[in-house]
CSV table of C-alpha atoms and ligand atoms in Angstrom, one decimal:
chain,number,residue,atom,x,y,z
A,1426,UNK,CA,19.2,12.2,-86.3
A,1427,UNK,CA,20.7,15.6,-85.8
A,1428,UNK,CA,18.7,16.7,-82.9
A,1429,UNK,CA,18.8,16.0,-79.2
A,1430,UNK,CA,16.4,15.8,-76.3
A,1431,UNK,CA,16.8,18.5,-73.7
A,1432,UNK,CA,18.5,17.4,-70.4
A,1433,UNK,CA,17.5,19.6,-67.4
A,1434,UNK,CA,16.2,19.6,-63.9
A,1435,UNK,CA,12.5,19.5,-64.8
A,1436,UNK,CA,12.4,15.8,-65.9
A,1437,UNK,CA,13.3,13.5,-63.1
A,1438,UNK,CA,16.5,11.5,-63.1
A,1439,UNK,CA,17.2,8.1,-61.9
A,1440,UNK,CA,19.4,7.5,-58.8
A,1441,UNK,CA,21.8,5.8,-61.3
A,1442,UNK,CA,21.9,8.8,-63.7
A,1443,UNK,CA,25.4,9.9,-62.7
A,1444,UNK,CA,26.7,6.4,-63.0
A,1445,UNK,CA,25.2,5.9,-66.5
A,1446,UNK,CA,26.7,9.2,-67.7
A,1447,UNK,CA,30.1,8.0,-66.4
A,1448,UNK,CA,29.5,4.7,-68.2
A,1449,UNK,CA,29.0,6.5,-71.5
A,1450,UNK,CA,25.2,6.6,-72.0
A,1451,UNK,CA,24.5,7.8,-75.5
A,1452,UNK,CA,20.8,8.2,-75.6
A,1453,UNK,CA,17.7,8.5,-73.4
A,1454,UNK,CA,14.0,8.0,-73.8
A,1455,UNK,CA,11.4,9.5,-71.5
A,1456,UNK,CA,9.5,6.8,-69.5
A,1457,UNK,CA,7.1,7.6,-66.6
A,1458,UNK,CA,8.3,11.2,-66.8
A,1459,UNK,CA,11.9,10.2,-66.2
A,1460,UNK,CA,15.0,9.8,-68.4
A,1461,UNK,CA,15.8,6.2,-69.2
A,1462,UNK,CA,18.9,5.1,-71.0
A,1463,UNK,CA,18.3,3.5,-74.4
A,1464,UNK,CA,21.8,3.3,-75.8
A,1465,UNK,CA,25.5,3.4,-74.9
A,1466,UNK,CA,26.4,3.8,-78.6
A,1467,UNK,CA,27.3,0.2,-79.3
A,1468,UNK,CA,24.0,-1.6,-80.2
A,1469,UNK,CA,25.8,-4.7,-81.5
A,1470,UNK,CA,27.9,-5.0,-78.4
A,1471,UNK,CA,25.0,-4.4,-76.0
A,1472,UNK,CA,22.9,-7.1,-77.8
A,1473,UNK,CA,25.8,-9.5,-77.7
A,1474,UNK,CA,26.4,-9.0,-74.0
A,1475,UNK,CA,22.7,-9.7,-73.3
A,1476,UNK,CA,22.6,-12.8,-75.4
A,1477,UNK,CA,26.0,-14.3,-74.5
A,1478,UNK,CA,27.2,-12.6,-71.3
A,1479,UNK,CA,25.7,-10.2,-68.8
A,1480,UNK,CA,24.5,-6.6,-69.0
A,1481,UNK,CA,23.3,-4.1,-66.4
A,1482,UNK,CA,20.5,-1.7,-67.0
A,1483,UNK,CA,19.2,1.5,-65.2
A,1484,UNK,CA,15.4,0.8,-65.3
A,1485,UNK,CA,14.6,3.1,-62.3
A,1486,UNK,CA,11.9,4.6,-64.6
A,1487,UNK,CA,9.9,1.5,-64.0
A,1488,UNK,CA,8.5,3.4,-61.1
A,1489,UNK,CA,6.9,1.8,-58.1
A,1490,UNK,CA,3.3,2.5,-56.8
A,1491,UNK,CA,2.8,1.4,-53.3
A,1492,UNK,CA,-0.5,0.3,-51.9
A,1493,UNK,CA,-0.4,0.0,-48.1
A,1494,UNK,CA,-3.0,-0.4,-45.4
A,1495,UNK,CA,-6.0,-2.6,-44.4
A,1496,UNK,CA,-7.6,-2.4,-47.9
A,1497,UNK,CA,-4.4,-2.7,-49.9
A,1498,UNK,CA,-5.3,-6.2,-51.2
A,1499,UNK,CA,-8.8,-5.1,-52.0
A,1500,UNK,CA,-7.4,-2.2,-54.1
A,1501,UNK,CA,-4.8,-4.4,-55.8
A,1502,UNK,CA,-7.5,-6.9,-56.8
A,1503,UNK,CA,-9.9,-4.2,-57.9
A,1504,UNK,CA,-7.2,-2.7,-60.2
A,1505,UNK,CA,-6.4,-5.9,-62.2
A,1506,UNK,CA,-8.5,-8.5,-64.0
A,1507,UNK,CA,-5.9,-11.1,-62.9
A,1508,UNK,CA,-7.1,-13.3,-60.0
A,1509,UNK,CA,-4.9,-12.6,-57.0
A,1510,UNK,CA,-6.5,-14.9,-54.5
A,1511,UNK,CA,-3.5,-17.2,-54.3
A,1512,UNK,CA,-0.9,-14.4,-54.1
A,1513,UNK,CA,1.6,-14.8,-51.3
A,1514,UNK,CA,4.2,-12.6,-49.6
A,1515,UNK,CA,7.5,-12.7,-51.5
A,1516,UNK,CA,5.8,-13.4,-54.8
A,1517,UNK,CA,5.5,-11.2,-57.9
A,1518,UNK,CA,2.9,-11.5,-60.6
A,1519,UNK,CA,2.4,-9.9,-64.0
A,1520,UNK,CA,-0.9,-7.9,-63.6
A,1521,UNK,CA,-2.3,-6.0,-66.5
A,1522,UNK,CA,-4.5,-3.1,-65.6
A,1523,UNK,CA,-7.6,-2.0,-67.6
A,1524,UNK,CA,-9.8,1.0,-67.5
A,1525,UNK,CA,-13.6,0.7,-67.3
A,1526,UNK,CA,-13.8,0.2,-71.0
A,1527,UNK,CA,-11.6,-2.9,-70.7
A,1528,UNK,CA,-8.7,-1.2,-72.5
A,1529,UNK,CA,-5.3,-2.0,-71.1
A,1530,UNK,CA,-3.8,1.1,-69.5
A,1531,UNK,CA,-0.6,-0.5,-68.0
A,1532,UNK,CA,1.0,-3.9,-67.5
A,1533,UNK,CA,2.9,-3.8,-64.2
A,1534,UNK,CA,4.6,-6.5,-62.2
A,1535,UNK,CA,3.0,-6.6,-58.7
A,1536,UNK,CA,5.1,-7.5,-55.7
A,1537,UNK,CA,3.5,-8.6,-52.5
A,1538,UNK,CA,5.7,-7.3,-49.7
A,1539,UNK,CA,3.2,-8.0,-46.8
A,1540,UNK,CA,-0.4,-8.9,-46.4
A,1541,UNK,CA,-1.2,-5.2,-46.4
A,1542,UNK,CA,1.6,-3.9,-48.7
A,1543,UNK,CA,1.9,-4.2,-52.5
A,1544,UNK,CA,4.1,-2.5,-55.1
A,1545,UNK,CA,3.1,-2.1,-58.7
A,1546,UNK,CA,6.3,-1.8,-60.8
A,1547,UNK,CA,4.8,0.1,-63.7
A,1548,UNK,CA,5.1,0.5,-67.4
A,1549,UNK,CA,4.8,4.0,-69.0
A,1550,UNK,CA,1.5,5.5,-67.8
A,1551,UNK,CA,0.3,7.3,-64.7
A,1552,UNK,CA,-0.8,4.5,-62.4
A,1553,UNK,CA,-0.1,6.5,-59.2
A,1554,UNK,CA,-2.9,9.0,-60.1
A,1555,UNK,CA,-5.2,6.3,-61.3
A,1556,UNK,CA,-4.8,4.2,-58.1
A,1557,UNK,CA,-5.1,7.2,-55.8
A,1558,UNK,CA,-8.3,8.3,-57.5
A,1559,UNK,CA,-9.8,4.8,-57.5
A,1560,UNK,CA,-8.9,4.3,-53.8
A,1561,UNK,CA,-10.4,7.6,-52.9
A,1562,UNK,CA,-13.6,7.1,-54.8
A,1563,UNK,CA,-14.1,3.6,-53.4
A,1564,UNK,CA,-13.3,4.9,-49.9
A,1565,UNK,CA,-10.7,2.2,-49.4
A,1566,UNK,CA,-8.6,2.4,-46.3
A,1567,UNK,CA,-5.2,2.4,-48.1
A,1568,UNK,CA,-2.3,4.8,-48.7
A,1569,UNK,CA,-1.2,5.1,-52.3
A,1570,UNK,CA,2.3,6.6,-52.7
A,1571,UNK,CA,5.6,6.2,-54.4
A,1572,UNK,CA,8.2,4.4,-52.3
A,1573,UNK,CA,12.0,4.8,-52.5
A,1574,UNK,CA,12.7,1.9,-54.8
A,1575,UNK,CA,14.5,1.9,-58.1
A,1576,UNK,CA,15.2,-1.2,-60.2
A,1577,UNK,CA,18.6,-2.0,-61.6
A,1578,UNK,CA,18.4,-5.0,-63.9
A,1579,UNK,CA,21.2,-7.6,-64.4
A,1580,UNK,CA,20.4,-9.6,-67.5
A,1581,UNK,CA,22.0,-12.4,-69.5
A,1582,UNK,CA,23.1,-16.0,-69.2
A,1583,UNK,CA,25.9,-15.0,-66.7
A,1584,UNK,CA,23.6,-12.8,-64.5
A,1585,UNK,CA,23.2,-15.7,-62.1
A,1586,UNK,CA,27.0,-15.9,-61.5
A,1587,UNK,CA,27.2,-12.2,-60.8
A,1588,UNK,CA,24.3,-12.2,-58.4
A,1589,UNK,CA,25.8,-15.3,-56.7
A,1590,UNK,CA,29.1,-13.5,-56.2
A,1591,UNK,CA,27.2,-10.6,-54.7
A,1592,UNK,CA,24.7,-12.3,-52.5
A,1593,UNK,CA,25.5,-16.0,-52.2
A,1594,UNK,CA,23.5,-19.0,-53.4
A,1595,UNK,CA,19.9,-18.1,-52.4
A,1596,UNK,CA,19.0,-15.8,-55.3
A,1597,UNK,CA,19.4,-18.7,-57.8
A,1598,UNK,CA,16.6,-20.5,-55.9
A,1599,UNK,CA,14.1,-17.7,-56.4
A,1600,UNK,CA,11.2,-18.6,-58.6
A,1601,UNK,CA,10.3,-16.3,-61.5
A,1602,UNK,CA,9.1,-12.9,-60.3
A,1603,UNK,CA,9.8,-13.9,-56.6
A,1604,UNK,CA,12.0,-11.7,-54.4
A,1605,UNK,CA,13.7,-11.1,-51.1
A,1606,UNK,CA,15.2,-8.1,-49.3
A,1607,UNK,CA,18.9,-8.0,-48.6
A,1608,UNK,CA,21.9,-5.7,-47.9
A,1609,UNK,CA,25.0,-5.2,-50.0
A,1610,UNK,CA,27.8,-3.4,-48.2
A,1611,UNK,CA,25.1,-1.7,-46.2
A,1612,UNK,CA,23.0,-0.7,-49.3
A,1613,UNK,CA,19.4,-1.9,-48.8
A,1614,UNK,CA,18.1,-3.7,-51.9
A,1615,UNK,CA,15.3,-6.1,-52.9
A,1616,UNK,CA,16.5,-8.9,-55.2
A,1617,UNK,CA,13.9,-10.2,-57.6
A,1618,UNK,CA,14.2,-12.8,-60.4
A,1619,UNK,CA,12.8,-10.8,-63.2
A,1620,UNK,CA,13.7,-8.5,-66.0
A,1621,UNK,CA,12.5,-7.4,-69.4
A,1622,UNK,CA,14.3,-10.0,-71.4
A,1623,UNK,CA,14.1,-13.7,-72.0
A,1624,UNK,CA,17.9,-14.2,-71.3
A,1625,UNK,CA,17.4,-14.7,-67.6
A,1626,UNK,CA,18.5,-12.5,-64.7
A,1627,UNK,CA,17.6,-10.4,-61.7
A,1628,UNK,CA,16.5,-7.0,-60.7
A,1629,UNK,CA,18.0,-5.3,-57.7
A,1630,UNK,CA,15.6,-2.7,-56.4
A,1631,UNK,CA,17.7,0.0,-54.8
A,1632,UNK,CA,15.9,1.0,-51.6
A,1633,UNK,CA,17.9,4.2,-50.8
A,1634,UNK,CA,18.0,6.7,-53.7
A,1635,UNK,CA,21.2,8.2,-52.3
A,1636,UNK,CA,23.2,5.1,-53.0
A,1637,UNK,CA,22.7,4.7,-56.8
A,1638,UNK,CA,26.3,5.2,-57.8
A,1639,UNK,CA,27.5,3.0,-54.9
A,1640,UNK,CA,25.2,0.1,-56.1
A,1641,UNK,CA,26.0,0.6,-59.8
A,1642,UNK,CA,29.8,0.5,-59.0
A,1643,UNK,CA,29.4,-2.5,-56.8
A,1644,UNK,CA,27.6,-4.5,-59.5
A,1645,UNK,CA,30.0,-3.4,-62.2
A,1646,UNK,CA,33.0,-4.5,-60.0
A,1647,UNK,CA,31.4,-7.9,-59.3
A,1648,UNK,CA,30.5,-8.4,-62.9
A,1649,UNK,CA,33.9,-7.4,-64.3
A,1650,UNK,CA,35.3,-10.9,-64.5
A,1651,UNK,CA,32.1,-12.0,-66.5
A,1652,UNK,CA,32.5,-9.1,-68.9
A,1653,UNK,CA,29.5,-7.1,-67.6
A,1654,UNK,CA,28.8,-3.8,-69.4
A,1655,UNK,CA,26.1,-1.2,-69.4
A,1656,UNK,CA,23.0,-1.9,-71.4
A,1657,UNK,CA,19.3,-1.0,-71.7
A,1658,UNK,CA,16.0,-2.8,-72.2
A,1659,UNK,CA,17.1,-4.2,-75.5
A,1660,UNK,CA,15.1,-3.1,-78.5
A,1661,UNK,CA,16.0,-6.2,-80.6
A,1662,UNK,CA,15.9,-8.9,-78.0
A,1663,UNK,CA,12.5,-7.9,-76.7
A,1664,UNK,CA,11.0,-8.1,-80.2
A,1665,UNK,CA,12.6,-11.5,-80.8
A,1666,UNK,CA,11.2,-12.6,-77.5
A,1667,UNK,CA,7.8,-11.0,-78.0
A,1668,UNK,CA,7.8,-9.0,-74.7
A,1669,UNK,CA,5.0,-6.4,-74.7
A,1670,UNK,CA,6.1,-2.8,-74.6
A,1671,UNK,CA,3.1,-0.9,-73.4
A,1672,UNK,CA,2.6,2.2,-75.5
A,1673,UNK,CA,4.6,0.9,-78.4
A,1674,UNK,CA,2.8,-2.3,-79.3
A,1675,UNK,CA,-0.8,-1.6,-78.3
A,1676,UNK,CA,-3.4,1.0,-79.4
A,1677,UNK,CA,-5.1,3.2,-76.8
A,1678,UNK,CA,-8.1,1.0,-77.0
A,1679,UNK,CA,-6.6,-2.5,-77.1
A,1680,UNK,CA,-8.2,-5.1,-74.9
A,1681,UNK,CA,-6.0,-7.7,-73.2
A,1682,UNK,CA,-7.4,-10.2,-75.7
A,1683,UNK,CA,-5.9,-8.2,-78.6
A,1684,UNK,CA,-2.4,-7.9,-77.2
A,1685,UNK,CA,-1.7,-11.4,-75.9
A,1686,UNK,CA,-2.8,-10.7,-72.3
A,1687,UNK,CA,-6.1,-12.6,-72.4
A,1688,UNK,CA,-4.6,-15.4,-70.3
A,1689,UNK,CA,-4.3,-13.1,-67.3
A,1690,UNK,CA,-8.0,-12.1,-67.3
A,1691,UNK,CA,-10.2,-14.1,-65.0
A,1692,UNK,CA,-13.8,-13.4,-65.7
A,1693,UNK,CA,-15.1,-16.2,-63.5
A,1694,UNK,CA,-13.7,-14.9,-60.3
A,1695,UNK,CA,-16.5,-13.6,-58.0
A,1696,UNK,CA,-14.6,-10.4,-57.0
A,1697,UNK,CA,-15.3,-7.2,-58.9
A,1698,UNK,CA,-12.5,-5.5,-60.8
A,1699,UNK,CA,-12.3,-2.5,-63.1
A,1700,UNK,CA,-13.4,-3.3,-66.6
A,1701,UNK,CA,-15.1,-6.6,-65.8
A,1702,UNK,CA,-18.4,-5.9,-67.6
A,1703,UNK,CA,-16.6,-4.5,-70.7
A,1704,UNK,CA,-14.2,-7.4,-70.8
A,1705,UNK,CA,-17.0,-9.9,-70.5
A,1706,UNK,CA,-18.6,-8.3,-73.6
A,1707,UNK,CA,-15.3,-8.1,-75.4
A,1708,UNK,CA,-14.7,-11.8,-74.7
A,1709,UNK,CA,-18.2,-12.8,-75.9
A,1710,UNK,CA,-17.9,-10.6,-79.1
A,1711,UNK,CA,-14.5,-12.0,-79.8
A,1712,UNK,CA,-11.4,-9.8,-80.3
A,1713,UNK,CA,-11.4,-7.4,-83.3
A,1714,UNK,CA,-7.6,-7.4,-83.6
A,1715,UNK,CA,-4.8,-9.9,-82.9
A,1716,UNK,CA,-1.1,-9.4,-82.2
A,1717,UNK,CA,1.1,-11.2,-84.6
A,1718,UNK,CA,4.7,-11.6,-85.4
A,1719,UNK,CA,5.8,-10.5,-88.9
A,1720,UNK,CA,8.9,-11.3,-90.8
A,1721,UNK,CA,9.4,-8.4,-93.1
A,1722,UNK,CA,11.2,-9.1,-96.4
A,1723,UNK,CA,14.3,-7.4,-97.8
A,1724,UNK,CA,17.4,-5.8,-96.4
A,1725,UNK,CA,17.9,-4.8,-92.7
A,1726,UNK,CA,15.4,-2.2,-91.6
A,1727,UNK,CA,16.2,0.6,-89.1
A,1728,UNK,CA,14.0,0.9,-86.1
A,1729,UNK,CA,10.7,2.6,-87.0
A,1730,UNK,CA,10.1,6.2,-85.9
A,1731,UNK,CA,6.4,6.0,-86.5
A,1732,UNK,CA,3.9,3.2,-86.7
A,1733,UNK,CA,3.6,1.6,-90.1
A,1734,UNK,CA,0.4,0.5,-91.7
A,1735,UNK,CA,-0.1,-3.2,-92.6
A,1736,UNK,CA,-2.0,-4.0,-95.8
A,1737,UNK,CA,-3.6,-7.2,-97.1
A,1738,UNK,CA,-3.7,-6.6,-100.8
A,1739,UNK,CA,-5.2,-3.1,-101.0
A,1740,UNK,CA,-7.0,-3.3,-97.7
A,1741,UNK,CA,-5.5,-1.6,-94.6
A,1742,UNK,CA,-5.7,-4.3,-91.9
A,1743,UNK,CA,-3.8,-2.8,-89.0
A,1744,UNK,CA,-0.6,-1.3,-87.6
A,1745,UNK,CA,2.9,-2.4,-87.0
A,1746,UNK,CA,4.3,-1.1,-83.7
A,1747,UNK,CA,7.9,-2.1,-83.8
A,1748,UNK,CA,10.4,-3.6,-86.2
A,1749,UNK,CA,14.0,-4.7,-85.6
A,1750,UNK,CA,16.6,-6.5,-87.6
A,1751,UNK,CA,17.5,-9.7,-85.7
A,1752,UNK,CA,21.2,-10.6,-85.9
A,1753,UNK,CA,20.4,-14.2,-84.8
A,1754,UNK,CA,17.7,-14.8,-87.5
A,1755,UNK,CA,19.2,-12.4,-90.0
A,1756,UNK,CA,15.7,-11.2,-90.7
A,1757,UNK,CA,13.5,-8.2,-89.9
A,1758,UNK,CA,11.1,-9.1,-87.1
A,1759,UNK,CA,8.1,-7.0,-86.2
A,1760,UNK,CA,5.1,-7.0,-83.9
A,1761,UNK,CA,1.8,-5.9,-85.4
A,1762,UNK,CA,-1.9,-5.6,-84.4
A,1763,UNK,CA,-4.1,-6.7,-87.3
A,1764,UNK,CA,-7.7,-7.6,-88.0
A,1765,UNK,CA,-8.6,-11.1,-86.7
A,1766,UNK,CA,-10.1,-11.8,-90.1
A,1767,UNK,CA,-6.6,-12.0,-91.6
A,1768,UNK,CA,-5.5,-15.6,-91.7
A,1769,UNK,CA,-2.2,-16.6,-90.4
A,1770,UNK,CA,-1.1,-17.9,-93.8
A,1771,UNK,CA,-2.1,-14.8,-95.7
A,1772,UNK,CA,0.2,-14.5,-98.7
A,1773,UNK,CA,-0.5,-10.9,-99.8
A,1774,UNK,CA,0.6,-8.9,-96.7
A,1775,UNK,CA,2.7,-5.8,-97.0
A,1776,UNK,CA,4.1,-3.3,-94.5
A,1777,UNK,CA,4.1,0.3,-95.6
A,1778,UNK,CA,7.6,1.5,-94.7
A,1779,UNK,CA,8.6,5.2,-95.4
A,1780,UNK,CA,10.7,3.9,-98.3
A,1781,UNK,CA,7.9,1.8,-99.9
A,1782,UNK,CA,6.0,-1.4,-99.4
A,1783,UNK,CA,7.7,-4.6,-98.2
A,1784,UNK,CA,6.2,-8.1,-98.2
A,1785,UNK,CA,5.6,-9.7,-94.8
A,1786,UNK,CA,4.5,-13.0,-93.5
A,1787,UNK,CA,2.9,-13.9,-90.2
A,1788,UNK,CA,5.1,-16.0,-87.8
A,1789,UNK,CA,4.7,-17.3,-84.3
A,1790,UNK,CA,5.9,-15.2,-81.4
A,1791,UNK,CA,8.4,-15.5,-79.7
A,1792,UNK,CA,10.5,-15.5,-82.9
A,1793,UNK,CA,13.3,-17.4,-81.2
B,3124,THG,N1,10.6,-5.1,-64.4
B,3124,THG,C1,10.1,-4.3,-63.5
B,3124,THG,N2,9.1,-3.4,-63.8
B,3124,THG,C2,8.6,-3.4,-65.0
B,3124,THG,C3,9.1,-4.2,-66.1
B,3124,THG,C4,10.2,-5.1,-65.7
B,3124,THG,N3,7.7,-2.5,-65.3
B,3124,THG,C5,7.4,-2.2,-66.7
B,3124,THG,C6,7.4,-3.4,-67.6
B,3124,THG,N4,8.6,-4.1,-67.3
B,3124,THG,C7,6.2,-4.3,-67.2
B,3124,THG,N5,5.9,-5.1,-68.3
B,3124,THG,C8,6.3,-6.4,-68.4
B,3124,THG,C9,6.0,-7.2,-69.5
B,3124,THG,C10,6.4,-8.5,-69.6
B,3124,THG,C11,7.1,-9.1,-68.6
B,3124,THG,C12,7.5,-8.4,-67.5
B,3124,THG,C13,7.1,-7.0,-67.4
B,3124,THG,C14,7.5,-10.5,-68.7
B,3124,THG,N6,6.7,-11.4,-69.3
B,3124,THG,C15,6.9,-12.7,-69.5
B,3124,THG,C16,6.3,-13.2,-70.8
B,3124,THG,O1,5.5,-12.4,-71.4
B,3124,THG,O2,6.7,-14.2,-71.3
B,3124,THG,C17,6.4,-13.6,-68.4
B,3124,THG,C18,5.0,-13.3,-67.9
B,3124,THG,C19,4.5,-14.3,-66.9
B,3124,THG,O3,5.0,-15.4,-66.8
B,3124,THG,O4,3.6,-14.0,-66.1
B,3124,THG,O5,8.5,-10.9,-68.1
B,3124,THG,O6,10.7,-5.9,-66.6
B,3124,THG,N7,10.6,-4.3,-62.3
C-alpha cells in the first residue's frame, strides 16, 4: 500500500517505542488506542524465528486494567462468565468478558496479584471504562485504574533458555499463565508464562515505564546467542494455532459459544455475572454460528484487508475474518464464522476474495 498511518503525540506510545524504532520497526497497528508493531519488514524471517528460534515483541498495547480493594474479587467475578472460585494468587486465567446481551466484548488474561488485587490484560476494547462503570453502578468498594505495567513477550522454542539466562531456573517451573515478580538489573518486572503464540514462551511485564529501552536492550543482549530478533504477534502462526484475535475473528454480537469460548462459561455457578441470563438462553437455543478453520484452495493469498463472505453454493453462510498462507502447510488457512447448519464435510463452500471465488473446505483448528 502506498499510504502510511500518522505517527504523532496524540496516540499513546509504548515504553518500548524508541527501542522498536531502533530495531527497525516497519509497520504499526492501533490497539487499545496505542501503536503496536506488526512488522519489521521481514515476514518470513520473523515467522522462522518464532517457529524455530526466539523472538521478542512489544505488546505493551495489551493494556492492564487493575481492580483493587475489598470488592476486587466480586467485580472480577461479576465481569466474567468464567468461574473464578478456585483462583489463587500468582495464577493467571483466560477470562472472556461479555455484555448483558451475552456478546463477547473482550477476552483478557486475568492475573491475581493479591486477594484484593487483579489485573485484566486486555484485548482491543475499552475495558477500563466498562469496569469503572460497572463498579460504580454496583457500588462496589474497589478502585479501577491502569497500573504501570507493559508486557514484552519472548516467544519461541528457545525462549526458555533466554529467560533462564536472565532470571535463573525458576521461570521454567511456572505453570501456564502463572507469574512471579522479579528484578532485572534493578528493573522491576513480572514474569509470566504466557504469550499469544503456541510456540511457548514468557511475557515480562515492565513495571516502570521509564525503563523500556533498558529492558528491551537487556533481553536483546541475553538472547543474542540464541539468535533473538524483533517480532510481533505473528499473523500467520496465530491463524495456524487458532488463537482468537478479538475484533478480527468475531462479530460484534458473537456469543462465547460461537467463537470457541463456550468452555470458559460456567452457567451452573451460583454467583451472578454480566450476561448470565442471555448466555443461558443462547445455550438453550443453541449457537447460530460456529467458528471453523478453512483451507482455501489455490495459490498463496495475501492477508485480507476486509472480511470476506463465505458461500455454500449460492447461499451466503457467513464471514471469513482472517486468511494467511501457511509456510509449514503450504496452504491458505483461514478462520471463519459460519451458520451452524453447514456441515463440516460440506463440499460446495467458496470464499469470495476480491479477485473472485475460491473453493474452501472445513478443517479442524488448530491447523498444526
Ligand atoms: N498476553 C497478555 N495480554 C493479552 C494477550 C496475551 N491480552 C490480549 C490478548 N492476548 C488476550 N487474548 C488471548 C487469547 C488467547 C490466549 C491468550 C490471550 C491463549 N489461549 C490458549 C488457547 O486458546 O489455546 C490457552 C487458553 C487456556 O488454556 O485457558 O493463550 O497474549 N499479557
